[in-house]
Short mmCIF file of C-alpha atoms and ligand atoms in Angstrom, two decimals:
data_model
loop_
_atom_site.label_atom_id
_atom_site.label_comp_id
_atom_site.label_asym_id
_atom_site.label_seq_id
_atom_site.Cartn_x
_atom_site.Cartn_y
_atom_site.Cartn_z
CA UNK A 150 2.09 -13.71 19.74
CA UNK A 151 1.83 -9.94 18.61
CA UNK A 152 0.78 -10.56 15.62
CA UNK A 153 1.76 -6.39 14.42
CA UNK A 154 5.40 -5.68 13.37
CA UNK A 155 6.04 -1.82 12.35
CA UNK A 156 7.98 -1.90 9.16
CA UNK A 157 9.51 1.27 9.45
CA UNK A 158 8.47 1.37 5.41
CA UNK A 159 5.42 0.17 5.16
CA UNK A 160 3.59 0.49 8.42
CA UNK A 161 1.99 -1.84 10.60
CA UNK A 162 1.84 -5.51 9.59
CA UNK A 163 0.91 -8.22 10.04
CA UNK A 164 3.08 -11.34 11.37
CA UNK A 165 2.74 -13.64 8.92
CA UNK A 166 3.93 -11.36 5.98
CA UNK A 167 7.60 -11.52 7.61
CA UNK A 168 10.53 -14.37 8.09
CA UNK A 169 12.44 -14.65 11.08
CA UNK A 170 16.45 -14.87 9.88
CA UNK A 171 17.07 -15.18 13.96
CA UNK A 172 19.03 -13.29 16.18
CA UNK A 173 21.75 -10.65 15.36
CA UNK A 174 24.93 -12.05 16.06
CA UNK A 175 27.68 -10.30 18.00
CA UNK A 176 30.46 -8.57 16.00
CA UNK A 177 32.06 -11.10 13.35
CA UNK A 178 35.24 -12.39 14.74
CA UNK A 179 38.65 -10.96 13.41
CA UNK A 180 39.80 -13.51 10.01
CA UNK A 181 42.19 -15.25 12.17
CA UNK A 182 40.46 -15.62 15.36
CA UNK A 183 40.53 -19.07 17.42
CA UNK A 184 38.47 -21.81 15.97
CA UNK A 185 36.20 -22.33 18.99
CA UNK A 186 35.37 -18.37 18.41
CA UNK A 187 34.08 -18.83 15.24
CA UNK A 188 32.43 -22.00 16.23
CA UNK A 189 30.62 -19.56 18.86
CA UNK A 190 29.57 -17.04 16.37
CA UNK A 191 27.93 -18.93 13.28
CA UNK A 192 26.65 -21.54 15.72
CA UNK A 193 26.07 -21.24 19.36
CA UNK A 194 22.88 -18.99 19.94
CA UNK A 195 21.76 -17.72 23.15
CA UNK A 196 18.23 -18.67 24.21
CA UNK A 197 17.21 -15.32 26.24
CA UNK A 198 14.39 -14.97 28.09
CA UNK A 199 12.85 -11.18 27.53
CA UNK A 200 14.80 -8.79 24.98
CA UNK A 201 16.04 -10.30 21.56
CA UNK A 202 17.49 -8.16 18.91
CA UNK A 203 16.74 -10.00 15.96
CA UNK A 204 16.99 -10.00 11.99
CA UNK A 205 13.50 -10.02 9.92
CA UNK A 206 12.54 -10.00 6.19
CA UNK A 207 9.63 -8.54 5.10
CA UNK A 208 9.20 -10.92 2.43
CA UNK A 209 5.57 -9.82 1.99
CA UNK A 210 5.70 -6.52 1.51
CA UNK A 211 9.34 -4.40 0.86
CA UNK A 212 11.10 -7.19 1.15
CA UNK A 213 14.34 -5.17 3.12
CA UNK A 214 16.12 -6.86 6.01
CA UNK A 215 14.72 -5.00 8.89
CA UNK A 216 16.42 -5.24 12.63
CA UNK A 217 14.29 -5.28 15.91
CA UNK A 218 13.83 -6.22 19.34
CA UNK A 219 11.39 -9.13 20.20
CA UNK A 220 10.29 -10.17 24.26
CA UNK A 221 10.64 -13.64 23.92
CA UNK A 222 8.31 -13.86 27.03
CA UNK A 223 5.41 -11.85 25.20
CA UNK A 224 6.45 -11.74 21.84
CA UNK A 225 6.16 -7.76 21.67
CA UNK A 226 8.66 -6.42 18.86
CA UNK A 227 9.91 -2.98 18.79
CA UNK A 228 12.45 -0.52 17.56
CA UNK A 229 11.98 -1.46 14.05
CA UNK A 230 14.73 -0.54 11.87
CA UNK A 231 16.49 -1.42 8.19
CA UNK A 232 18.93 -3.38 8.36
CA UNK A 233 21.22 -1.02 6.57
CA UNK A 234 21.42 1.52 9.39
CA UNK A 235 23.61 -1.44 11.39
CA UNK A 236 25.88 -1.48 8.43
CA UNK A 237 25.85 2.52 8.10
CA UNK A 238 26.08 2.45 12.03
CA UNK A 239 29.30 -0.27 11.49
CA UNK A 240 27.61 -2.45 13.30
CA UNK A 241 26.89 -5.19 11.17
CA UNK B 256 19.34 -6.55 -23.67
CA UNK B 257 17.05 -9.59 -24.89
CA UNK B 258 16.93 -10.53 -28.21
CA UNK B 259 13.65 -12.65 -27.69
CA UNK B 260 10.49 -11.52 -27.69
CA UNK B 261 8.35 -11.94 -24.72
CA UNK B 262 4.84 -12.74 -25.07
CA UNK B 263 2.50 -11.18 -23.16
CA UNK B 264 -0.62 -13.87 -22.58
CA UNK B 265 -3.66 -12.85 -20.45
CA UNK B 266 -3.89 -15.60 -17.74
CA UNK B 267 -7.86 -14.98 -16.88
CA UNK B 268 -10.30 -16.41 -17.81
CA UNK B 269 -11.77 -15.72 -21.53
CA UNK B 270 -15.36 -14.52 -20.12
CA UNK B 271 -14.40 -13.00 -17.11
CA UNK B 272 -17.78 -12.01 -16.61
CA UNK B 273 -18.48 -15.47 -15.77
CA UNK B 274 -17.30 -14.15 -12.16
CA UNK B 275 -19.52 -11.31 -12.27
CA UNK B 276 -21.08 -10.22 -8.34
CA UNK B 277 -24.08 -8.02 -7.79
CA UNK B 278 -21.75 -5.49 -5.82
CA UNK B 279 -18.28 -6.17 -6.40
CA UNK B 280 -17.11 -6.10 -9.87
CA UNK B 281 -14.06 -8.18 -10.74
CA UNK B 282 -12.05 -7.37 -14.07
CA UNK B 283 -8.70 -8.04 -15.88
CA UNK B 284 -6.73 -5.39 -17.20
CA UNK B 285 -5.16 -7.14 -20.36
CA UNK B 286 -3.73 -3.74 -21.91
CA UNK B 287 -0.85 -1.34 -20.95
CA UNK B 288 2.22 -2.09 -19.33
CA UNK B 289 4.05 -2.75 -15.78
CA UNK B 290 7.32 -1.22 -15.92
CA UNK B 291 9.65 -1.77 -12.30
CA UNK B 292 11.77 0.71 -11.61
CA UNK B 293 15.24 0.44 -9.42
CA UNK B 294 17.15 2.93 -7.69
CA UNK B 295 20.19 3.67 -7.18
CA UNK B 296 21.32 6.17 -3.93
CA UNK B 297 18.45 7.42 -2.93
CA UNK B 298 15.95 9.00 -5.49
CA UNK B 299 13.19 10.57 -4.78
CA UNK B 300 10.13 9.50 -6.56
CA UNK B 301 9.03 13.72 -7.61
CA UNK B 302 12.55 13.32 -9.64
CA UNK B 303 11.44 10.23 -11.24
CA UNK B 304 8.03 11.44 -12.21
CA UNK B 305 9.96 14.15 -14.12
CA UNK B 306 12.53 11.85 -15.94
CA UNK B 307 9.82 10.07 -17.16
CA UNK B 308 7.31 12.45 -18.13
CA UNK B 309 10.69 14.21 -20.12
CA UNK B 310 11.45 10.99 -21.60
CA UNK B 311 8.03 9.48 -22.17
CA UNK B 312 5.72 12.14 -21.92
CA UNK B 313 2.79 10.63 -24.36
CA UNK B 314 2.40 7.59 -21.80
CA UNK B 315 1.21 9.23 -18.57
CA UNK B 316 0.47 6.72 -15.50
CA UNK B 317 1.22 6.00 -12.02
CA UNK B 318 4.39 5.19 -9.59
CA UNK B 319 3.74 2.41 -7.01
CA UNK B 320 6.45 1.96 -4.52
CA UNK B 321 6.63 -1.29 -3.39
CA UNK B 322 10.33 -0.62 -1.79
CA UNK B 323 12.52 2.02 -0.80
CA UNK B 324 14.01 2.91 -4.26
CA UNK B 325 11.67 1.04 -6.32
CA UNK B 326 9.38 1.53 -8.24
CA UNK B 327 6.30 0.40 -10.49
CA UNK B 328 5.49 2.49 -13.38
CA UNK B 329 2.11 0.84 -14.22
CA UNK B 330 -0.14 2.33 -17.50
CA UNK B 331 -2.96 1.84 -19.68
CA UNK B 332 -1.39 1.91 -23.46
CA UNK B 333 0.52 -0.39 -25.27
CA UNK B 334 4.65 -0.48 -25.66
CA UNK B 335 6.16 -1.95 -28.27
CA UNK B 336 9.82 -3.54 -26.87
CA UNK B 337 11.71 -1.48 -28.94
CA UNK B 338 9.66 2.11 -27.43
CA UNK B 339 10.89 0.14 -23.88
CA UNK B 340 14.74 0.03 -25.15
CA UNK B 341 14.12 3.32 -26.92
CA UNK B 342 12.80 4.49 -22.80
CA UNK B 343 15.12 2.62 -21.09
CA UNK B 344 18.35 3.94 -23.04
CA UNK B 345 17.39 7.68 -22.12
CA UNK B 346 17.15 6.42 -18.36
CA UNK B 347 19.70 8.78 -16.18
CA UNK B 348 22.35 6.17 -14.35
CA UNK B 349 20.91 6.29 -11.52
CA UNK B 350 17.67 3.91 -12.44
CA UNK B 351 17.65 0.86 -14.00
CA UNK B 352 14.41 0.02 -15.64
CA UNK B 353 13.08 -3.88 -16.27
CA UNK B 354 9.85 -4.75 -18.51
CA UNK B 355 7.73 -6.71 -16.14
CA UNK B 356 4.23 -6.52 -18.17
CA UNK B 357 4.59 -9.85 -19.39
CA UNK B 358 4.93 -10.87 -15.18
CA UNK B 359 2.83 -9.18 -13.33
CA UNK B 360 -0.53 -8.28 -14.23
CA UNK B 361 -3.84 -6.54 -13.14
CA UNK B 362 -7.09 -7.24 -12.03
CA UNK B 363 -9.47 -4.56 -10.89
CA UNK B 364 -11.90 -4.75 -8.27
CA UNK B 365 -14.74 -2.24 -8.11
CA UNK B 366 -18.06 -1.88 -6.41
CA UNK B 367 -19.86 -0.88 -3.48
CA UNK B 368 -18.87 -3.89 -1.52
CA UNK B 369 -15.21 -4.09 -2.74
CA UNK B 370 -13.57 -3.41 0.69
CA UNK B 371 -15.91 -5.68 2.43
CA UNK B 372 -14.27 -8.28 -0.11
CA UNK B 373 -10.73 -7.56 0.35
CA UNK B 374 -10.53 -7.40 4.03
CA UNK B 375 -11.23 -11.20 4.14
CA UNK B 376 -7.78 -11.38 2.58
CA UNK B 377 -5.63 -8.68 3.30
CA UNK B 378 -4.54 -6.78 6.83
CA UNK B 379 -3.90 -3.35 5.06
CA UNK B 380 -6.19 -0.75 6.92
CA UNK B 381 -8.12 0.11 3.67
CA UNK B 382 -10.36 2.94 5.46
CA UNK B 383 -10.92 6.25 3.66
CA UNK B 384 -8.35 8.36 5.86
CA UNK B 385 -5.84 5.72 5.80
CA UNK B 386 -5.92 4.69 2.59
CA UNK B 387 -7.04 6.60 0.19
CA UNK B 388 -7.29 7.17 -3.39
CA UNK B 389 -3.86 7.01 -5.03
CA UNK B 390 -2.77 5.06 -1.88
CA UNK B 391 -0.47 1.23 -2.65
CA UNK B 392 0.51 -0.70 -0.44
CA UNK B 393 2.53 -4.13 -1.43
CA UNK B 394 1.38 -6.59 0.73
CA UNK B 395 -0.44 -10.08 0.94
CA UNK B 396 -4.06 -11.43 0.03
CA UNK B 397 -4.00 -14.71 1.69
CA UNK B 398 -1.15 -15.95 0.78
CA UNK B 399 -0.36 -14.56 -2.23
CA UNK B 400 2.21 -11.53 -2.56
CA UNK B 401 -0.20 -8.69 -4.38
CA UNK B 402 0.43 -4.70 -4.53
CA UNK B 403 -2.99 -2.87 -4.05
CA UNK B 404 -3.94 0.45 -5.50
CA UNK B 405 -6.90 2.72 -4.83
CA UNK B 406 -7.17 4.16 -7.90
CA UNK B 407 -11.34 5.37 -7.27
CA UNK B 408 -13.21 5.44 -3.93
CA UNK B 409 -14.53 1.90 -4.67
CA UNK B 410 -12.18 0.93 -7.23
CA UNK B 411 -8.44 -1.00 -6.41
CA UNK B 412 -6.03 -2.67 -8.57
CA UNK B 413 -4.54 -5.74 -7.42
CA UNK B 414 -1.58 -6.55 -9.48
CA UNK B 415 -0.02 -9.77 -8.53
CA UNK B 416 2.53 -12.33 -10.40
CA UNK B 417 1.37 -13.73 -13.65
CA UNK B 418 1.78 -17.24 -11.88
CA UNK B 419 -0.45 -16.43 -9.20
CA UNK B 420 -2.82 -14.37 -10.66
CA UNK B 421 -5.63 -17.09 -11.70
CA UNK B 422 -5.17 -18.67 -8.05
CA UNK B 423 -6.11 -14.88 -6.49
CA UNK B 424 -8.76 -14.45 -9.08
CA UNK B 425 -10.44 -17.36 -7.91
CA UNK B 426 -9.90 -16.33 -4.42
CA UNK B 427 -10.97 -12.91 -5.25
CA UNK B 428 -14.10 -14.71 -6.68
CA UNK B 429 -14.73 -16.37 -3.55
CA UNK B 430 -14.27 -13.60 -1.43
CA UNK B 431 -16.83 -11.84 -3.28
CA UNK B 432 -19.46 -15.16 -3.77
CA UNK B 433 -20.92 -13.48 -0.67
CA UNK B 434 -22.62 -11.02 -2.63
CA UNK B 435 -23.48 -13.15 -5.94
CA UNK B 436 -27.35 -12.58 -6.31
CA UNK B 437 -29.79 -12.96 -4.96
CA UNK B 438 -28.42 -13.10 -1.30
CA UNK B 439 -26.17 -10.45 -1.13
CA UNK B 440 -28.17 -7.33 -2.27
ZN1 ZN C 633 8.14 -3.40 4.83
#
């Protein structure tokens, strides 16, 4: 496991001082969407193998939401960005 | 605002030289006063440093940012709660200001050997050109959530939550038993 993650605030750290919130859903559903959709987008995850985008929490240090991509296959993470540049972006 | 008083207890030990090391020094700071600091939009911490030196000017000390935004506004003298309303009611809107000296408290490490003892517990690159003196960094010492300061070349402040802090002080102490005499000269 790579056990560095680049917090874009406070530099590289280590692993441990982060939690893993899991993968950043696709685009929340419209209010009135189908049933099954919903189902599909609070529960059903994918289980890729390379790329993930997911959500972490630097709980041990800034303690923002940060966004970033992890390869499941070798753990390397990457483009490590605050979570608030989805929202500004629209995307979240 | 409160109407309580809050009491602000050292948690170290009374005779904290008791954990005294040949080359590592290990103190509490039981005076002065941990203010955090939030903001609002985006501030930038020059701005701040202003505010406070307009609004405060006789209390001097240091911003740590342990956050985008926020801020700790640690010192060395006393406040009296009603000097922190009198502070925090001259505040511009865009920061909110909490007391947190009663939460979070200090202990400084000093010594020739002091970075030799806090690698063991942190990851923080604490080398000269990385880290140097005036650098924080929030972070963890094993794992306990501390912010460390470099406030001399072989002098850092760990300040870390009241709850915790006699648990890191006696991990600090171990860290450092390496260098309790006569072995570690
Ligand atoms: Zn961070």
């Amino acid at each position: 496991m790579s056990s560095l993650v680049k917090c874009p605030h406070c530099g590289s750290r280590p692993r441990e001082e982060f939690t893993v919130r899991g993968e950043v859903a696709t685009p929340r559903p419209v209010a009135g969407a189908d049933e099954s959709i919903w189902f599909d987008h609070v529960y059903l995850r994918d289980n890729p193998r390379g790329q993930h985008r997911e959500y972490w929490h630097h709980s041990g240090g800034c303690r923002r939401w940060l966004v970033l991509d992890r390869n499941t296959v070798t753990h390397e993470t990457s483009n490590v960005v605050d979570a608030s540049t989805l929202k500004a972006e629209g995307r979240a | 605002m409160r109407d309580f008083l809050l009491n602000n207890v050292s948690p170290f030990p009374a005779k904290p030289d008791a954990n005294g090391h040949a080359a590592v020094h290990i103190a509490p700071v039981s005076a002065g006063f941990v203010i955090h600091v939030l903001g609002n939009g985006a501030p930038d911490e020059s701005g701040l440093t202003k505010v406070l030196g307009d609004i405060a000017p006789d209390l001097g000390g240091g911003l740590r940012s342990p956050s985008p935004g926020q801020w700790f506004w640690v010192g060395d003298c006393d406040i009296s709660q009603g000097r922190f309303a009198e502070i925090a009611g001259h505040m511009p809107a865009e920061f909110a200001l909490s007391d947190q000296t009663h939460g979070r408290v200090r202990i400084m490490l000093s010594g020739a050997k002091v970075r030799d003892v806090l690698i063991k517990g942190t990851m923080v690159d604490l080398a000269d050109d990385v880290f140097a003196v005036g650098a924080s960094a929030m972070t963890m010492i094993g794992h306990i959530g501390a912010m460390i300061t470099r406030t001399d070349v072989e002098c850092f402040e760990i300040m870390v939550l009241r709850s915790f802090a006699e648990s890191l002080w006696h991990e600090l102490d171990q860290m450092a038993a390496e260098f309790n005499q006569p072995h570690g000269i």
